[in-house]
PDB file of C-alpha atoms in Angstrom:
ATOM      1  CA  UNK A  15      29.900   1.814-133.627  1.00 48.00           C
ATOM      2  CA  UNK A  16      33.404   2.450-134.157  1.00 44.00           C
ATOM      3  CA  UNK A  17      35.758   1.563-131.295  1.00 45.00           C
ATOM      4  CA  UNK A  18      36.766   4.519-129.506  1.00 45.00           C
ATOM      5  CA  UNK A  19      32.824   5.613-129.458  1.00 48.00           C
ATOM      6  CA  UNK A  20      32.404   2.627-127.503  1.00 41.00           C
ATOM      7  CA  UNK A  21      35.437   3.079-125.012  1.00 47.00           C
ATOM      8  CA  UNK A  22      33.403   6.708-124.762  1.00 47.00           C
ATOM      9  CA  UNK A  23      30.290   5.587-123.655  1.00 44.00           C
ATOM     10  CA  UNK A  24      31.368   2.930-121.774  1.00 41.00           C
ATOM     11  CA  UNK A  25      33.759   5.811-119.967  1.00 46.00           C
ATOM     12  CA  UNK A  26      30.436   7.564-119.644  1.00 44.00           C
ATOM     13  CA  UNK A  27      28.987   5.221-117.727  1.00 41.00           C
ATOM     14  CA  UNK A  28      31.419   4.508-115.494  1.00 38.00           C
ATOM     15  CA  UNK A  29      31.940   7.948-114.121  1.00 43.00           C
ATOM     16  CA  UNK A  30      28.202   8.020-113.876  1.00 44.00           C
ATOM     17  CA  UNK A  31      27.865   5.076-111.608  1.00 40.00           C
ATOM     18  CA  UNK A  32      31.028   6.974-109.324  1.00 37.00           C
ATOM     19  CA  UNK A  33      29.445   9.845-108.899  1.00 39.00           C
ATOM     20  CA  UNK A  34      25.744   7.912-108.268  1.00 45.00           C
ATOM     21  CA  UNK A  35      28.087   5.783-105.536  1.00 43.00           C
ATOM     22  CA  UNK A  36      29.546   9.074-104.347  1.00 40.00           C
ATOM     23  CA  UNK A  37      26.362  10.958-103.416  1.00 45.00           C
ATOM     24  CA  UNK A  38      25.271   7.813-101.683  1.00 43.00           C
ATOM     25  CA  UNK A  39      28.265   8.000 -99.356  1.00 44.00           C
ATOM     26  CA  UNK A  40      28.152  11.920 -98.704  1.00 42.00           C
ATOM     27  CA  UNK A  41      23.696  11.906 -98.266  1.00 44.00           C
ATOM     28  CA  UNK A  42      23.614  11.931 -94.576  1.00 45.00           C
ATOM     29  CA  UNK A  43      20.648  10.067 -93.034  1.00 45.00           C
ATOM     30  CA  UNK A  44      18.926  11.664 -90.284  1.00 43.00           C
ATOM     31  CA  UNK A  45      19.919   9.262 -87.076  1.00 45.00           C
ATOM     32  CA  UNK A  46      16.612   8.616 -84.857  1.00 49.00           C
ATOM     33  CA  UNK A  47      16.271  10.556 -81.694  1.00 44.00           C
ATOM     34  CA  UNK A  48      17.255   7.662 -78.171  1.00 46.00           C
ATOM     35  CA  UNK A  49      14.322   6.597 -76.789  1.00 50.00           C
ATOM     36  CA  UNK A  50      14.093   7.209 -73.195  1.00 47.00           C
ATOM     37  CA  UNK A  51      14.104   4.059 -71.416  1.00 47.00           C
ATOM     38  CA  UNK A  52      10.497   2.959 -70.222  1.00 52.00           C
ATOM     39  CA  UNK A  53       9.910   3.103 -66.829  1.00 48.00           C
ATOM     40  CA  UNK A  54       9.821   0.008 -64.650  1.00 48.00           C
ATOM     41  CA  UNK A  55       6.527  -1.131 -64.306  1.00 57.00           C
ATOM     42  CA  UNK A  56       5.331  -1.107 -60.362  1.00 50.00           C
ATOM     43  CA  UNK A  57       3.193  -3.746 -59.281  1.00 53.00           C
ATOM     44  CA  UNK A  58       0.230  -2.225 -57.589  1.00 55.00           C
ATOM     45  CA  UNK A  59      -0.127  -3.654 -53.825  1.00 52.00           C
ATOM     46  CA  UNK A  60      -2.701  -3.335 -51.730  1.00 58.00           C
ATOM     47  CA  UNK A  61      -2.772  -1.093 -48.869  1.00 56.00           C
ATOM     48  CA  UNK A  62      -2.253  -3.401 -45.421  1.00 57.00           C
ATOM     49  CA  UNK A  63      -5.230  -3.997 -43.367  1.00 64.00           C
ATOM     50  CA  UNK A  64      -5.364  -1.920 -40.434  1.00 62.00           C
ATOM     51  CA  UNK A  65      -5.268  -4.468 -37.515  1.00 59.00           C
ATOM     52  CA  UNK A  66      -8.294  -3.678 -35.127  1.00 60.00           C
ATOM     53  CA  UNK A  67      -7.320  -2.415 -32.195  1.00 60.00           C
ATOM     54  CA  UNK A  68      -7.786  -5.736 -29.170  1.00 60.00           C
ATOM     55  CA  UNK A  69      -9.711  -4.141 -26.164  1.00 63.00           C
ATOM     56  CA  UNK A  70      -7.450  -5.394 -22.834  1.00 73.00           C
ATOM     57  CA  UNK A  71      -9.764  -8.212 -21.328  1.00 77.00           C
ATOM     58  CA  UNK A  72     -10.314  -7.414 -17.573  1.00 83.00           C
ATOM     59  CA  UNK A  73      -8.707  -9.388 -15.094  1.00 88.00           C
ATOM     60  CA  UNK A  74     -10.658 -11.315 -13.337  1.00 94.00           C
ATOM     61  CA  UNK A  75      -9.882 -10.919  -9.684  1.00 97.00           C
ATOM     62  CA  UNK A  76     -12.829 -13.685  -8.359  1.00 98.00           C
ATOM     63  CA  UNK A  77     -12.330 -16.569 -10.339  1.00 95.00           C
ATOM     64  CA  UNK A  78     -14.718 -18.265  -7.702  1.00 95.00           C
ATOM     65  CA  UNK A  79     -17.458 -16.253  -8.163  1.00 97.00           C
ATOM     66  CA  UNK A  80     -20.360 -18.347  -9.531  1.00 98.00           C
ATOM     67  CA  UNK A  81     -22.671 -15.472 -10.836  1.00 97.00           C
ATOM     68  CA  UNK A  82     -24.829 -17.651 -12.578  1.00 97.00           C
ATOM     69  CA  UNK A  83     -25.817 -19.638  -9.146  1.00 98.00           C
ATOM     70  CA  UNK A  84     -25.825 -16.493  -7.039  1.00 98.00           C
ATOM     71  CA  UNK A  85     -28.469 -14.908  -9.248  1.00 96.00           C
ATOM     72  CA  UNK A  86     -30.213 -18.287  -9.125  1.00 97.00           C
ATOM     73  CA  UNK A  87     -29.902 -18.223  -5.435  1.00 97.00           C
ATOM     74  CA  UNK A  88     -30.867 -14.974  -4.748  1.00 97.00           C
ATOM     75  CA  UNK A  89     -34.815 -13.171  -4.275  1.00 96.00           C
ATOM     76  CA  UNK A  90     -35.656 -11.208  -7.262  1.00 94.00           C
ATOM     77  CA  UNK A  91     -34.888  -7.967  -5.026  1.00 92.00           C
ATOM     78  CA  UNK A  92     -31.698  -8.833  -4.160  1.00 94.00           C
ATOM     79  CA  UNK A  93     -30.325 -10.098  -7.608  1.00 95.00           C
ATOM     80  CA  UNK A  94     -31.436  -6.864  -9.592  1.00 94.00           C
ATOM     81  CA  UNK A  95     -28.971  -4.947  -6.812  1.00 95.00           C
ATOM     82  CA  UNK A  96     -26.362  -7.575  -7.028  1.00 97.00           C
ATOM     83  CA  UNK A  97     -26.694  -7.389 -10.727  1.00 97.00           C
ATOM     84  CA  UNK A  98     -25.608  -3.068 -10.933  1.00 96.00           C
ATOM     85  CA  UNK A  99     -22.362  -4.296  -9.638  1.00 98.00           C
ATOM     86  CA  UNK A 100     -21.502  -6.824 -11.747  1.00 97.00           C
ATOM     87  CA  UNK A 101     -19.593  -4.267 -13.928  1.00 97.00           C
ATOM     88  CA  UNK A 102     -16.928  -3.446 -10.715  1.00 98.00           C
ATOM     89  CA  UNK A 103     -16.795  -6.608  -9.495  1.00 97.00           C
ATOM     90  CA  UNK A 104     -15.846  -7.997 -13.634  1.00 96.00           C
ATOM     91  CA  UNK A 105     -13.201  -5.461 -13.473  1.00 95.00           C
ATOM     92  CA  UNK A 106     -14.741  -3.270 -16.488  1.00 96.00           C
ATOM     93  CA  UNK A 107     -15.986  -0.578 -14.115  1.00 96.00           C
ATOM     94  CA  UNK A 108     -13.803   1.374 -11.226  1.00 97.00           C
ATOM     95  CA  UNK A 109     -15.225   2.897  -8.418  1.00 98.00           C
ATOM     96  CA  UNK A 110     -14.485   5.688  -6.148  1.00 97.00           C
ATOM     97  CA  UNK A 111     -12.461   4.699  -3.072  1.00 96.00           C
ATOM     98  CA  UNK A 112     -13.179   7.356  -0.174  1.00 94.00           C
ATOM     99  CA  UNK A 113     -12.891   7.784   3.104  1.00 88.00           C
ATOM    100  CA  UNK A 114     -14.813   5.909   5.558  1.00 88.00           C
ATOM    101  CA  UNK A 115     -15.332   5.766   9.291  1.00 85.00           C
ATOM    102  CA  UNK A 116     -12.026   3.794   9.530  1.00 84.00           C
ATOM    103  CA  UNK A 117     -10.147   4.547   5.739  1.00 81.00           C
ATOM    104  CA  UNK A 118      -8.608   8.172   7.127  1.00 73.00           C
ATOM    105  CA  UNK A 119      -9.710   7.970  10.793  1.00 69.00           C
ATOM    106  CA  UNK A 120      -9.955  10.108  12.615  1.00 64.00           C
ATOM    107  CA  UNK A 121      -9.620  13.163  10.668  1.00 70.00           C
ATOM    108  CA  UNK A 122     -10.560  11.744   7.291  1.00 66.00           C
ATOM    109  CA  UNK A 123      -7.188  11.943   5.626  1.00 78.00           C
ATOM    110  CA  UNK A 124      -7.276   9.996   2.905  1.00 86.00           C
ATOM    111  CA  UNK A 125      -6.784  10.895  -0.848  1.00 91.00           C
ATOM    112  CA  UNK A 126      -9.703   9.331  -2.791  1.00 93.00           C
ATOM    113  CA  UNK A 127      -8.911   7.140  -6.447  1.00 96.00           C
ATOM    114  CA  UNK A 128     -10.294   5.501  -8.772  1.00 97.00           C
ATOM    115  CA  UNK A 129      -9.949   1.750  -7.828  1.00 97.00           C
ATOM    116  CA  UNK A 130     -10.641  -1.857  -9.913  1.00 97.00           C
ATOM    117  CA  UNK A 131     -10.343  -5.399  -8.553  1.00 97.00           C
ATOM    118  CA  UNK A 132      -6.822  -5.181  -8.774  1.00 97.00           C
ATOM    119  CA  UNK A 133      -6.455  -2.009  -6.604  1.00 97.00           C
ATOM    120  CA  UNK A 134      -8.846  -4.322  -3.503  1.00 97.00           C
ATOM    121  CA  UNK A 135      -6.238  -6.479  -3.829  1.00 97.00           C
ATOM    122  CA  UNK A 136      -3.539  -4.505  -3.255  1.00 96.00           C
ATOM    123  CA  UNK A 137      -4.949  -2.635  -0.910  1.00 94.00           C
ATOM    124  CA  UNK A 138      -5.734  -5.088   1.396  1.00 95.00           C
ATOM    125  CA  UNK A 139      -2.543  -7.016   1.530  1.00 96.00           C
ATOM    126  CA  UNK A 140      -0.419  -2.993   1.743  1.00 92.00           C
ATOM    127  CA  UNK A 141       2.077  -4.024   4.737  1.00 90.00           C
ATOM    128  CA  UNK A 142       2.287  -7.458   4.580  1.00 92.00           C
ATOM    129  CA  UNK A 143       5.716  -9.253   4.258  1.00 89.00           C
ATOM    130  CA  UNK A 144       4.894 -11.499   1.498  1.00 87.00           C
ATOM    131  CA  UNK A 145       3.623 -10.424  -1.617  1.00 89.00           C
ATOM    132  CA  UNK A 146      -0.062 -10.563  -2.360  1.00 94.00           C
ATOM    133  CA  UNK A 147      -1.678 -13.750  -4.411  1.00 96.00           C
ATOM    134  CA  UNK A 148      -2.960 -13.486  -7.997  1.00 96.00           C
ATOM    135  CA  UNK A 149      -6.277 -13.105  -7.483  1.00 97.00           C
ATOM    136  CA  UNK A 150      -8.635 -12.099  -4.599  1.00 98.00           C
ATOM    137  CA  UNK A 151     -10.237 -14.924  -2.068  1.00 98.00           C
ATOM    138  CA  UNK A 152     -14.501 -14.052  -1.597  1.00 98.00           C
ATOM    139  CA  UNK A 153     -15.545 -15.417   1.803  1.00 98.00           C
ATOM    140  CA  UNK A 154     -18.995 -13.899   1.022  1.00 98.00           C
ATOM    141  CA  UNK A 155     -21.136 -11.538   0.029  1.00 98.00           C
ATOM    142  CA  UNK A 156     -24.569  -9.726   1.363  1.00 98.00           C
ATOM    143  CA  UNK A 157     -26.663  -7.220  -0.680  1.00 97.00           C
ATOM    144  CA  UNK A 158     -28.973  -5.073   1.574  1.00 96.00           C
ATOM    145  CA  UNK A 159     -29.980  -1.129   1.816  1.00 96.00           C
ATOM    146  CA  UNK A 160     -27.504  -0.217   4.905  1.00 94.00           C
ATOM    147  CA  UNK A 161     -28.089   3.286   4.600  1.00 92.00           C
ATOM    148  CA  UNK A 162     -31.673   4.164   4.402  1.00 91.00           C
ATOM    149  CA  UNK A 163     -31.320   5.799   0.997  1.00 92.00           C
ATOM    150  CA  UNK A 164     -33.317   3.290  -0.632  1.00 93.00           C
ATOM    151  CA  UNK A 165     -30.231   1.361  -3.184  1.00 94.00           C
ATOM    152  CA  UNK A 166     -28.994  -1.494  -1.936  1.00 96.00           C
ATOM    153  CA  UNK A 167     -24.758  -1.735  -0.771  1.00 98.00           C
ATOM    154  CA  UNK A 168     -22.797  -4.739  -1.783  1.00 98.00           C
ATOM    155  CA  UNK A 169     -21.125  -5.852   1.003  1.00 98.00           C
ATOM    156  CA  UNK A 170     -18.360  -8.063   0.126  1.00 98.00           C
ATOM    157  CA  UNK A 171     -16.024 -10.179   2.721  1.00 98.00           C
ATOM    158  CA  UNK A 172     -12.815 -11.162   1.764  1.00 98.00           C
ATOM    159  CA  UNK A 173     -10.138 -13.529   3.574  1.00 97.00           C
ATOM    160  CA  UNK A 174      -7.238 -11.524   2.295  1.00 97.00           C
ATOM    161  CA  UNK A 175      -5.332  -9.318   4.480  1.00 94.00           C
ATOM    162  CA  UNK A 176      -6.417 -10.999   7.432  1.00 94.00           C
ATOM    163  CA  UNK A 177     -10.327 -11.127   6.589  1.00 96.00           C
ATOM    164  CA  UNK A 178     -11.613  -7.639   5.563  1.00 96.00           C
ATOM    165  CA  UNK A 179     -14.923  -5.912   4.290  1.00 97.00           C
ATOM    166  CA  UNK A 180     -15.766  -3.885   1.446  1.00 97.00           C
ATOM    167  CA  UNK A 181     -18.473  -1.871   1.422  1.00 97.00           C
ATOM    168  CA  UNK A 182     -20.055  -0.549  -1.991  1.00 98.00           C
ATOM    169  CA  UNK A 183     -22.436   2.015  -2.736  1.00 97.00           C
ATOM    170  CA  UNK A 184     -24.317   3.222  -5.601  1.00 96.00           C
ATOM    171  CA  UNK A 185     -25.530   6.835  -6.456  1.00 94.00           C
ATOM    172  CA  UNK A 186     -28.679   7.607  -8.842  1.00 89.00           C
ATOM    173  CA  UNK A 187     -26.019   8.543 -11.717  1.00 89.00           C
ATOM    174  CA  UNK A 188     -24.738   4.624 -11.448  1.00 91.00           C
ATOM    175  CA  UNK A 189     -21.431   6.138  -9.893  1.00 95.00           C
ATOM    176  CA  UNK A 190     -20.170   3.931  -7.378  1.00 98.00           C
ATOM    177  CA  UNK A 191     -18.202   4.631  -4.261  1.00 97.00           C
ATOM    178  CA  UNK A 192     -16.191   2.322  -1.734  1.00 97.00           C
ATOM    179  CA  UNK A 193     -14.625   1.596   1.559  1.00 95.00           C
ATOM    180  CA  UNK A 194     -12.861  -1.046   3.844  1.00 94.00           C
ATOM    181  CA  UNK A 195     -13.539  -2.488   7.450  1.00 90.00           C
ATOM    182  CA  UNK A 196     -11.394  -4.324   9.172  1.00 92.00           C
ATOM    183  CA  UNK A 197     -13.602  -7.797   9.965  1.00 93.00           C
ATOM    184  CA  UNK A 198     -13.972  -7.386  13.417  1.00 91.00           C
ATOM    185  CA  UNK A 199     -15.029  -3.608  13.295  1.00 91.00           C
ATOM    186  CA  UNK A 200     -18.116  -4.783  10.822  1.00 93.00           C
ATOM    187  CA  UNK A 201     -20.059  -7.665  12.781  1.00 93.00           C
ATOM    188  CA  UNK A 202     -23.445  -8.798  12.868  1.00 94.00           C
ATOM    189  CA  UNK A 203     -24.500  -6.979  10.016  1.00 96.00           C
ATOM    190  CA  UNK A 204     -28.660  -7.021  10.638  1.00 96.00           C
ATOM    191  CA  UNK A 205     -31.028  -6.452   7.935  1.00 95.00           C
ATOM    192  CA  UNK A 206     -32.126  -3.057   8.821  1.00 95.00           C
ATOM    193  CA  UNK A 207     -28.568  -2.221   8.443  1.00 96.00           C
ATOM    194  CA  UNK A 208     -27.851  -1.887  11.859  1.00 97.00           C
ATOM    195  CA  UNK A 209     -24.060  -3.727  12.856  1.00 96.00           C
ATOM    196  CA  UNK A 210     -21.515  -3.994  15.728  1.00 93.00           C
ATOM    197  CA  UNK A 211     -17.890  -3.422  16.133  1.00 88.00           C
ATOM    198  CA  UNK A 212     -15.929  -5.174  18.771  1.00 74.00           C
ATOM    199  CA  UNK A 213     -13.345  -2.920  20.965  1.00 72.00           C
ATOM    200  CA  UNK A 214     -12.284  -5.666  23.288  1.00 76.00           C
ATOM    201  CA  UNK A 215     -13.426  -7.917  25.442  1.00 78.00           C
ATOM    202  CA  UNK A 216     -16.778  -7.031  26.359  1.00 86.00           C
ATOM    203  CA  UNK A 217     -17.177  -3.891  24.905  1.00 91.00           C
ATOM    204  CA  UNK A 218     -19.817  -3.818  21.843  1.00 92.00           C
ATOM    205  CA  UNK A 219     -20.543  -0.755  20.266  1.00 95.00           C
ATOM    206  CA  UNK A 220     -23.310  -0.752  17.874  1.00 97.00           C
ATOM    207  CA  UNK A 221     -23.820   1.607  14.518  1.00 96.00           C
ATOM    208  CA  UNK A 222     -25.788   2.206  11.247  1.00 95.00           C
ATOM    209  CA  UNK A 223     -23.989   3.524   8.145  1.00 93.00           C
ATOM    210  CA  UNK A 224     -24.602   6.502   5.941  1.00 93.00           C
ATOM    211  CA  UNK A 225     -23.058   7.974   2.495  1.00 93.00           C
ATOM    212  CA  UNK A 226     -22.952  11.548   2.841  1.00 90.00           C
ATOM    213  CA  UNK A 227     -20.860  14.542   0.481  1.00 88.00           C
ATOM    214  CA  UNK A 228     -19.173  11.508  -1.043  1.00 89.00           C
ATOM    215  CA  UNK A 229     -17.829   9.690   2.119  1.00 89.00           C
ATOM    216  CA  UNK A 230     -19.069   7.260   4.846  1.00 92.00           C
ATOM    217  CA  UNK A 231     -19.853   7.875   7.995  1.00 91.00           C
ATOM    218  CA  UNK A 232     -21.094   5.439  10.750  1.00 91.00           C
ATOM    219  CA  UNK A 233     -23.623   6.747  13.818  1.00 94.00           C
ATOM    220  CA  UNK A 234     -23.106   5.481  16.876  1.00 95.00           C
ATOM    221  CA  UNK A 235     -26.408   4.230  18.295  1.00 97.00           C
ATOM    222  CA  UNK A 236     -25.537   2.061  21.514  1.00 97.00           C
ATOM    223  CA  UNK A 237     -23.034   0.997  23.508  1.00 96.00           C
ATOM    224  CA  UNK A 238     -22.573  -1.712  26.156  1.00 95.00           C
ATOM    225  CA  UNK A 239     -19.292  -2.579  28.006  1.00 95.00           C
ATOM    226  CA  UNK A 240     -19.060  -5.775  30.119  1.00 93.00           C
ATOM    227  CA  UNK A 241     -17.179  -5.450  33.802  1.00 92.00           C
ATOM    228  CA  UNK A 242     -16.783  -7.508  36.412  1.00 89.00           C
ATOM    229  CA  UNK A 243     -19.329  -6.477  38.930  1.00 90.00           C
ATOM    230  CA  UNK A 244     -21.955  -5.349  35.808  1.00 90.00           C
ATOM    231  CA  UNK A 245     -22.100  -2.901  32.789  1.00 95.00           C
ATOM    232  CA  UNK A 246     -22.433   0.233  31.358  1.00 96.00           C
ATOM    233  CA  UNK A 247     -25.174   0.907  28.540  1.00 97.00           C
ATOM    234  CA  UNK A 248     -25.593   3.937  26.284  1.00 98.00           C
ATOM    235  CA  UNK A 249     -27.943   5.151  23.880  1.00 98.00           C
ATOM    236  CA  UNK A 250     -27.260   8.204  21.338  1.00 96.00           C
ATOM    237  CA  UNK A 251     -24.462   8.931  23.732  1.00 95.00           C
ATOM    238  CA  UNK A 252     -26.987   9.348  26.984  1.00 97.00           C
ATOM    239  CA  UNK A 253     -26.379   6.622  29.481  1.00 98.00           C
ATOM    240  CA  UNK A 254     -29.110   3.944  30.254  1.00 98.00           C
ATOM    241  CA  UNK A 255     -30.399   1.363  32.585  1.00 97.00           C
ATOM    242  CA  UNK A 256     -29.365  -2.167  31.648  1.00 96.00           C
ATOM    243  CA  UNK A 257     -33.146  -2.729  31.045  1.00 97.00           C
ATOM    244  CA  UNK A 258     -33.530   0.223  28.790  1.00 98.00           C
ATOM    245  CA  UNK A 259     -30.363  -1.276  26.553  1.00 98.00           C
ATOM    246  CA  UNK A 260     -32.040  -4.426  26.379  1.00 97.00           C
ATOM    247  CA  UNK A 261     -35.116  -3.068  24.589  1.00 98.00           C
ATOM    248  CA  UNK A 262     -33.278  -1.553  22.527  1.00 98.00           C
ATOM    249  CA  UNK A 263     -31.450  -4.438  21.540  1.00 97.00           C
ATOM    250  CA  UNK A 264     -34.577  -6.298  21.295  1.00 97.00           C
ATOM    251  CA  UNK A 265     -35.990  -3.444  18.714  1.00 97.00           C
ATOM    252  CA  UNK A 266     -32.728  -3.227  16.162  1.00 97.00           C
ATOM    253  CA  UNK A 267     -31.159  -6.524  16.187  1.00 96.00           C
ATOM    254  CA  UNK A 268     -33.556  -8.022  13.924  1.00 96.00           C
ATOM    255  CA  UNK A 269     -31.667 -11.106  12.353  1.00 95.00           C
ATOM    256  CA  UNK A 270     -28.275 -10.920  10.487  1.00 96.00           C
ATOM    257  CA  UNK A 271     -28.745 -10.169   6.647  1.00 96.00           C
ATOM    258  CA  UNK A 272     -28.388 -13.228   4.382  1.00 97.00           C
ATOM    259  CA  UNK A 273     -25.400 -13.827   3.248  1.00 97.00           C
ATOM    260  CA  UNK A 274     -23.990 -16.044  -0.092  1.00 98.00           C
ATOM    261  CA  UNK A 275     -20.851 -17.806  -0.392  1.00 98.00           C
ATOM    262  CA  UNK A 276     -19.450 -17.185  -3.711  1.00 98.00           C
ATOM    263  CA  UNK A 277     -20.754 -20.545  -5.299  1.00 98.00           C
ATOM    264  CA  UNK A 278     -24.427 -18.905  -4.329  1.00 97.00           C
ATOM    265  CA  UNK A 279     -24.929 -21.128  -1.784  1.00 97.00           C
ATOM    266  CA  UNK A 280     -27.084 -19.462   1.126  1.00 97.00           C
ATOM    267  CA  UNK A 281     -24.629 -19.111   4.470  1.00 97.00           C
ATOM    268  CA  UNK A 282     -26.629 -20.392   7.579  1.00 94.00           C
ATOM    269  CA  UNK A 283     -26.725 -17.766  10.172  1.00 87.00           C
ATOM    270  CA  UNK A 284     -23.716 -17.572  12.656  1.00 83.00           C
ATOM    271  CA  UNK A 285     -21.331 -18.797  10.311  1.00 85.00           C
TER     272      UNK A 285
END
């Protein structure tokens, strides 16, 4: 090959190579799209527990009430009653404070509520100076039917506010009502239901109790006041010979109820 044939091709082959070079620059590659950014993973929790709702524990007004030994203690009759208050007396059951012969006297003005443990308590020590204690103090307690309706009342004795009674009564539907006595106006409570309350010094009037339209009422069956040179008797109201009273007394007063001291023991009469 002569020389400048050579210098040609080799010329050639240069420029090819350029222009091969040259498209390689100018070819635009299409540029991938971003990706988007993934999103944070989330760790899955578990939904909290719902936290059970705690029922409020009743106070317990008659932390020396032995239940256990008063059902123990008492007759078969007498437990089964005592037992259909155990609900009120726990605290987990109110009952219906209403009037009674001396709650409202004489005109019965008294606003009935709905009453617990808590609300005896208070009640009983409304007007004192000092502030009432924790918990209510049981002297004792006496279940017997003091109405004639056939259910047993609890009758329940406390030292607080200056010794005081409560009287409680249960209706067929389980509802049960209440009231308060002053000690010395509910004495001598006799089995058939039959009690005294002291207006002085030798005056004793006598009564039986009934539950009627949702309040308490006493009857007033005798009366006998002491005086110097003798006495005065009534019956229903109507007045009687001395020896007519007597009889009478003889007939109703037919030995106090039995009543329990809150450890169950039995209370000896008189005490």
């Amino acid at each position: 090959m002569k020389r400048h044939d050579l210098r040609s091709a080799v010329g050639f082959l240069l420029a090819a190579c350029l222009l091969t070079a040259c498209g390689a620059r100018t070819e635009q590659t299409p540029s991938q799209a971003p990706t988007e950014p993934a999103a944070p993973e989330v760790a899955e929790t578990e939904a909290p527990e719902e936290t059970p709702a705690t029922e409020e524990v009743p106070r317990d007004m008659l932390p020396g009430l032995d239940i256990a030994a008063l059902e123990n203690t008492m007759p078969e009759e007498d437990c089964g009653a005592f037992a259909a208050y155990l609900p009120v007396l726990r605290g987990e059951q109110t009952f219906r404070w209403v009037a009674g012969p001396y709650d409202g006297y004489p005109d019965y003005n008294w606003e009935p509520f709905d009453a617990d443990m808590t609300a005896v308590r208070d009640q009983l020590w409304r007007g004192f100076e000092q502030g009432p204690p924790e918990t209510l103090t049981l002297d004792r307690l006496a279940v017997r039917d003091i109405d004639g309706d056939g259910t047993a009342e609890l009758v329940l004795l406390f030292q607080d506010g200056a010794y005081n009674y409560l009287v409680l009564h249960r209706e067929e539907d389980d509802d049960v009502y209440g009231t308060s006595f002053y000690v010395r106006w509910f004495e001598g409570l006799q089995k058939n239901g039959v009690y005294w309350g002291a207006g002085g010094a030798g005056d004793s009037t006598y009564y039986r109790m009934a539950f009627r339209n949702g309040l308490f009422e006493q009857e007033e069956l005798g009366r006998r006041v002491e005086w110097a040179n003798g006495c005065t008797c009534t019956l229903g109201g109507e007045t009687v010979t001395e020896a007519d009273f007597d009889a009478w007394y003889t007939e109703n007063m037919v030995g106090d109820v039995t009543w329990y001291a809150p450890d169950g023991s039995v209370i000896p009469e008189n005490q």
